[in-house]
CSV table of C-alpha atoms and ligand atoms in Angstrom, one decimal:
chain,number,residue,atom,x,y,z
P,1,MET,CA,-16.5,-9.2,5.9
P,2,LYS,CA,-17.2,-5.9,4.2
P,3,LYS,CA,-16.8,-2.4,5.4
P,4,ALA,CA,-18.2,0.7,3.8
P,5,LEU,CA,-15.6,3.4,3.2
P,6,GLN,CA,-15.9,7.0,1.8
P,7,VAL,CA,-13.9,7.6,-1.4
P,8,ARG,CA,-13.2,10.9,-3.1
P,9,ILE,CA,-12.4,10.8,-6.8
P,10,LEU,CA,-9.8,13.5,-7.3
P,11,ASP,CA,-9.4,13.3,-11.1
P,12,ASP,CA,-12.1,13.0,-13.7
P,13,ARG,CA,-10.1,10.3,-15.6
P,14,ILE,CA,-11.0,7.9,-12.8
P,15,GLY,CA,-14.2,6.1,-13.7
P,16,ARG,CA,-13.8,7.2,-17.4
P,17,ASP,CA,-10.3,6.2,-18.6
P,18,LEU,CA,-9.3,4.3,-15.5
P,19,PRO,CA,-11.7,1.9,-13.7
P,20,LEU,CA,-12.3,2.4,-10.0
P,21,PRO,CA,-10.4,-0.1,-7.9
P,22,ALA,CA,-12.3,-3.3,-7.5
P,23,TYR,CA,-11.7,-6.8,-6.1
P,24,ALA,CA,-10.6,-9.0,-9.0
P,25,THR,CA,-12.2,-12.1,-7.5
P,26,GLU,CA,-14.6,-13.0,-4.6
P,27,GLY,CA,-11.6,-14.0,-2.4
P,28,SER,CA,-9.2,-11.2,-3.3
P,29,ALA,CA,-7.7,-9.4,-0.3
P,30,GLY,CA,-6.4,-6.5,-2.3
P,31,LEU,CA,-7.8,-3.8,-4.5
P,32,ASP,CA,-5.5,-3.1,-7.4
P,33,LEU,CA,-4.4,0.6,-7.6
P,34,ARG,CA,-3.8,2.1,-11.0
P,35,ALA,CA,-1.2,4.6,-12.0
P,36,LEU,CA,-2.7,8.1,-12.8
P,37,LEU,CA,-0.2,9.3,-15.3
P,38,ASP,CA,-0.3,11.7,-18.3
P,39,ALA,CA,2.1,9.6,-20.3
P,40,PRO,CA,4.2,6.4,-19.9
P,41,LEU,CA,6.8,6.7,-17.3
P,42,THR,CA,10.2,5.1,-17.6
P,43,LEU,CA,11.7,3.9,-14.3
P,44,ASN,CA,15.4,3.3,-14.7
P,45,PRO,CA,17.1,0.8,-12.3
P,46,GLY,CA,17.3,2.4,-8.9
P,47,ASP,CA,14.6,5.1,-9.6
P,48,THR,CA,11.9,5.8,-7.0
P,49,VAL,CA,8.9,7.9,-8.1
P,50,LEU,CA,5.8,9.0,-6.3
P,51,VAL,CA,2.8,8.1,-8.5
P,52,ARG,CA,-0.7,9.5,-8.1
P,53,THR,CA,-3.8,7.3,-7.9
P,54,GLY,CA,-6.4,10.1,-8.1
P,55,LEU,CA,-8.2,8.6,-5.1
P,56,ALA,CA,-8.6,9.5,-1.5
P,57,ILE,CA,-10.0,6.8,0.8
P,58,TYR,CA,-11.0,8.0,4.3
P,59,ILE,CA,-11.1,5.0,6.7
P,60,ALA,CA,-12.3,7.1,9.6
P,61,ASP,CA,-12.5,4.2,12.1
P,62,PRO,CA,-9.1,3.9,14.0
P,63,GLY,CA,-9.8,0.1,14.3
P,64,TYR,CA,-8.6,-0.2,10.7
P,65,ALA,CA,-5.7,0.9,8.5
P,66,GLY,CA,-4.8,0.6,4.8
P,67,LEU,CA,-1.7,-1.2,3.5
P,68,ILE,CA,-0.3,-0.6,0.1
P,69,LEU,CA,1.6,-3.7,-1.0
P,70,PRO,CA,3.5,-4.6,-4.1
P,71,ARG,CA,2.0,-6.8,-6.8
P,72,SER,CA,3.8,-10.1,-6.8
P,73,GLY,CA,4.2,-10.3,-10.6
P,74,LEU,CA,5.6,-6.8,-11.0
P,75,GLY,CA,7.9,-7.3,-8.0
P,76,HIS,CA,9.2,-10.8,-8.8
P,77,LYS,CA,9.5,-10.5,-12.6
P,78,HIS,CA,10.3,-6.9,-13.1
P,79,GLY,CA,11.7,-5.6,-9.8
P,80,ILE,CA,8.9,-3.1,-9.4
P,81,VAL,CA,8.2,-2.7,-5.7
P,82,LEU,CA,7.6,0.1,-3.3
P,83,GLY,CA,10.1,2.7,-2.2
P,84,ASN,CA,8.8,2.5,1.4
P,85,LEU,CA,8.5,-1.3,1.1
P,86,VAL,CA,4.9,-1.1,2.5
P,87,GLY,CA,2.7,1.9,2.6
P,88,LEU,CA,0.7,2.4,5.8
P,89,ILE,CA,-2.5,4.5,5.4
P,90,ASP,CA,-3.8,5.9,8.7
P,91,ALA,CA,-7.5,5.9,9.5
P,92,ASP,CA,-7.5,9.7,9.7
P,93,TYR,CA,-5.7,10.3,6.4
P,94,GLN,CA,-7.9,12.1,3.9
P,95,GLY,CA,-5.4,12.9,1.2
P,96,GLU,CA,-4.7,11.3,-2.1
P,97,LEU,CA,-3.3,7.7,-2.0
P,98,MET,CA,0.2,7.9,-3.4
P,99,VAL,CA,2.3,5.0,-4.4
P,100,SER,CA,6.1,5.2,-4.1
P,101,VAL,CA,7.3,3.0,-7.0
P,102,TRP,CA,10.9,1.7,-6.9
P,103,ASN,CA,12.6,-0.1,-9.7
P,104,ARG,CA,14.9,-2.4,-7.6
P,105,GLY,CA,15.6,-4.4,-10.8
P,106,ALA,CA,18.4,-4.2,-13.3
P,107,GLN,CA,16.3,-3.2,-16.4
P,108,PRO,CA,14.4,0.0,-17.2
P,109,PHE,CA,10.6,-0.5,-16.7
P,110,VAL,CA,7.9,1.5,-18.5
P,111,LEU,CA,4.9,2.2,-16.3
P,112,GLU,CA,1.8,2.8,-18.5
P,113,PRO,CA,-1.0,5.2,-17.6
P,114,GLY,CA,-3.8,3.2,-15.9
P,115,GLU,CA,-1.5,0.2,-15.2
P,116,ARG,CA,-2.2,-1.7,-11.9
P,117,LEU,CA,1.0,-0.9,-10.0
P,118,ALA,CA,0.2,-1.9,-6.4
P,119,GLN,CA,-2.6,-3.1,-4.2
P,120,TYR,CA,-4.5,-1.7,-1.2
P,121,VAL,CA,-5.5,-4.0,1.7
P,122,LEU,CA,-7.8,-2.9,4.5
P,123,VAL,CA,-6.7,-4.4,7.8
P,124,PRO,CA,-7.9,-4.4,11.4
P,125,VAL,CA,-5.7,-2.5,13.8
P,126,VAL,CA,-5.5,-2.5,17.6
P,127,GLN,CA,-4.0,0.6,19.2
P,128,ALA,CA,-1.8,-0.1,22.2
P,129,GLU,CA,-2.4,1.4,25.6
P,130,PHE,CA,0.7,1.2,27.8
P,131,GLU,CA,0.9,0.2,31.4
P,132,ILE,CA,4.4,0.9,32.8
P,133,VAL,CA,5.8,-2.0,34.9
P,134,SER,CA,9.2,-2.7,36.5
P,135,GLU,CA,9.3,-6.4,35.6
P,136,PHE,CA,7.5,-8.8,33.2
P,137,GLN,CA,6.3,-12.2,34.3
P,138,ALA,CA,9.0,-14.6,33.1
P,139,THR,CA,8.6,-16.5,29.8
P,140,ALA,CA,10.6,-19.4,28.3
P,141,ARG,CA,11.9,-17.0,25.6
P,142,GLY,CA,12.7,-14.1,27.9
P,143,ALA,CA,14.8,-11.6,25.9
P,144,GLY,CA,16.1,-14.2,23.4
P,145,GLY,CA,15.6,-13.1,19.8
P,146,PHE,CA,17.3,-12.7,16.5
P,147,GLY,CA,17.9,-16.4,15.9
P,148,SER,CA,18.3,-17.4,19.5
P,149,SER,CA,16.3,-20.6,18.9
P,150,GLY,CA,18.7,-21.8,16.2
P,151,ARG,CA,18.2,-22.5,12.5
P,152,GLN,CA,16.6,-26.0,12.3
S,201,DUT,O1,2.6,4.6,0.5
S,201,DUT,C1,2.0,5.5,1.2
S,201,DUT,C2,2.3,5.7,2.5
S,201,DUT,C3,1.6,6.8,3.1
S,201,DUT,N1,0.7,7.5,2.5
S,201,DUT,C4,0.0,8.6,3.2
S,201,DUT,C5,-1.1,8.0,4.1
S,201,DUT,C6,-0.5,8.0,5.4
S,201,DUT,O2,-1.6,8.1,6.4
S,201,DUT,C7,0.3,9.2,5.4
S,201,DUT,C8,1.5,9.2,6.4
S,201,DUT,O3,2.2,8.0,6.2
S,201,DUT,P1,3.3,7.6,7.3
S,201,DUT,O4,2.9,7.8,8.6
S,201,DUT,O5,3.8,6.2,6.9
S,201,DUT,O6,4.5,8.6,6.8
S,201,DUT,P2,5.4,9.6,7.7
S,201,DUT,O7,6.6,9.7,7.0
S,201,DUT,O8,5.4,9.1,9.1
S,201,DUT,O9,4.5,10.9,7.5
S,201,DUT,P3,3.6,11.7,8.6
S,201,DUT,O10,4.6,12.5,9.3
S,201,DUT,O11,2.7,12.5,7.7
S,201,DUT,O12,2.9,10.7,9.4
S,201,DUT,O13,0.9,9.2,4.0
S,201,DUT,C9,0.4,7.2,1.2
S,201,DUT,O14,-0.4,7.9,0.5
S,201,DUT,N2,1.1,6.2,0.5
S,202,MG,MG1,3.6,8.9,10.3
């Protein structure tokens, strides 16, 4: 399924030095986001830095949200993940998409200008509407959680 979204390009390097985000393959769920940097950026172990993308994506429809997720290769091989673990982009957010990059690894990592550092996934969302009740209808699980069903 495809959904048209409005995008503002906030820096003239986008579309000139840096390609616009695009799906790498027909089945890709994520659009790779690129680091808008003036120069290479060294992330020492433990560093967290907010990196610009130069893009604003206005979802508008509250039935959707954006997720910013790490890229598997950067996360697994280099320890480059997100300072907020997952970025949640609200449907009414109109500002620049920012990526909190965290080097959770043991080695310094140099992020290059234009490098694909994270990915954006558009997901459907259902907003909850609460009905206050005094009891729930009983279920087999009830309030059991946090490993209550055992390990095997
Ligand atoms: O990785 C991220 C996460 C969030 N945002 C933007 C879009 C999102 O809609 C807004 C607010 O995010 P969130 O609600 O997660 O943060 P908050 O700390 O609750 O801020 P606020 O008080 O603005 O809601 O910040 C990003 O650009 N990148
Ligand atoms: Mg919030």
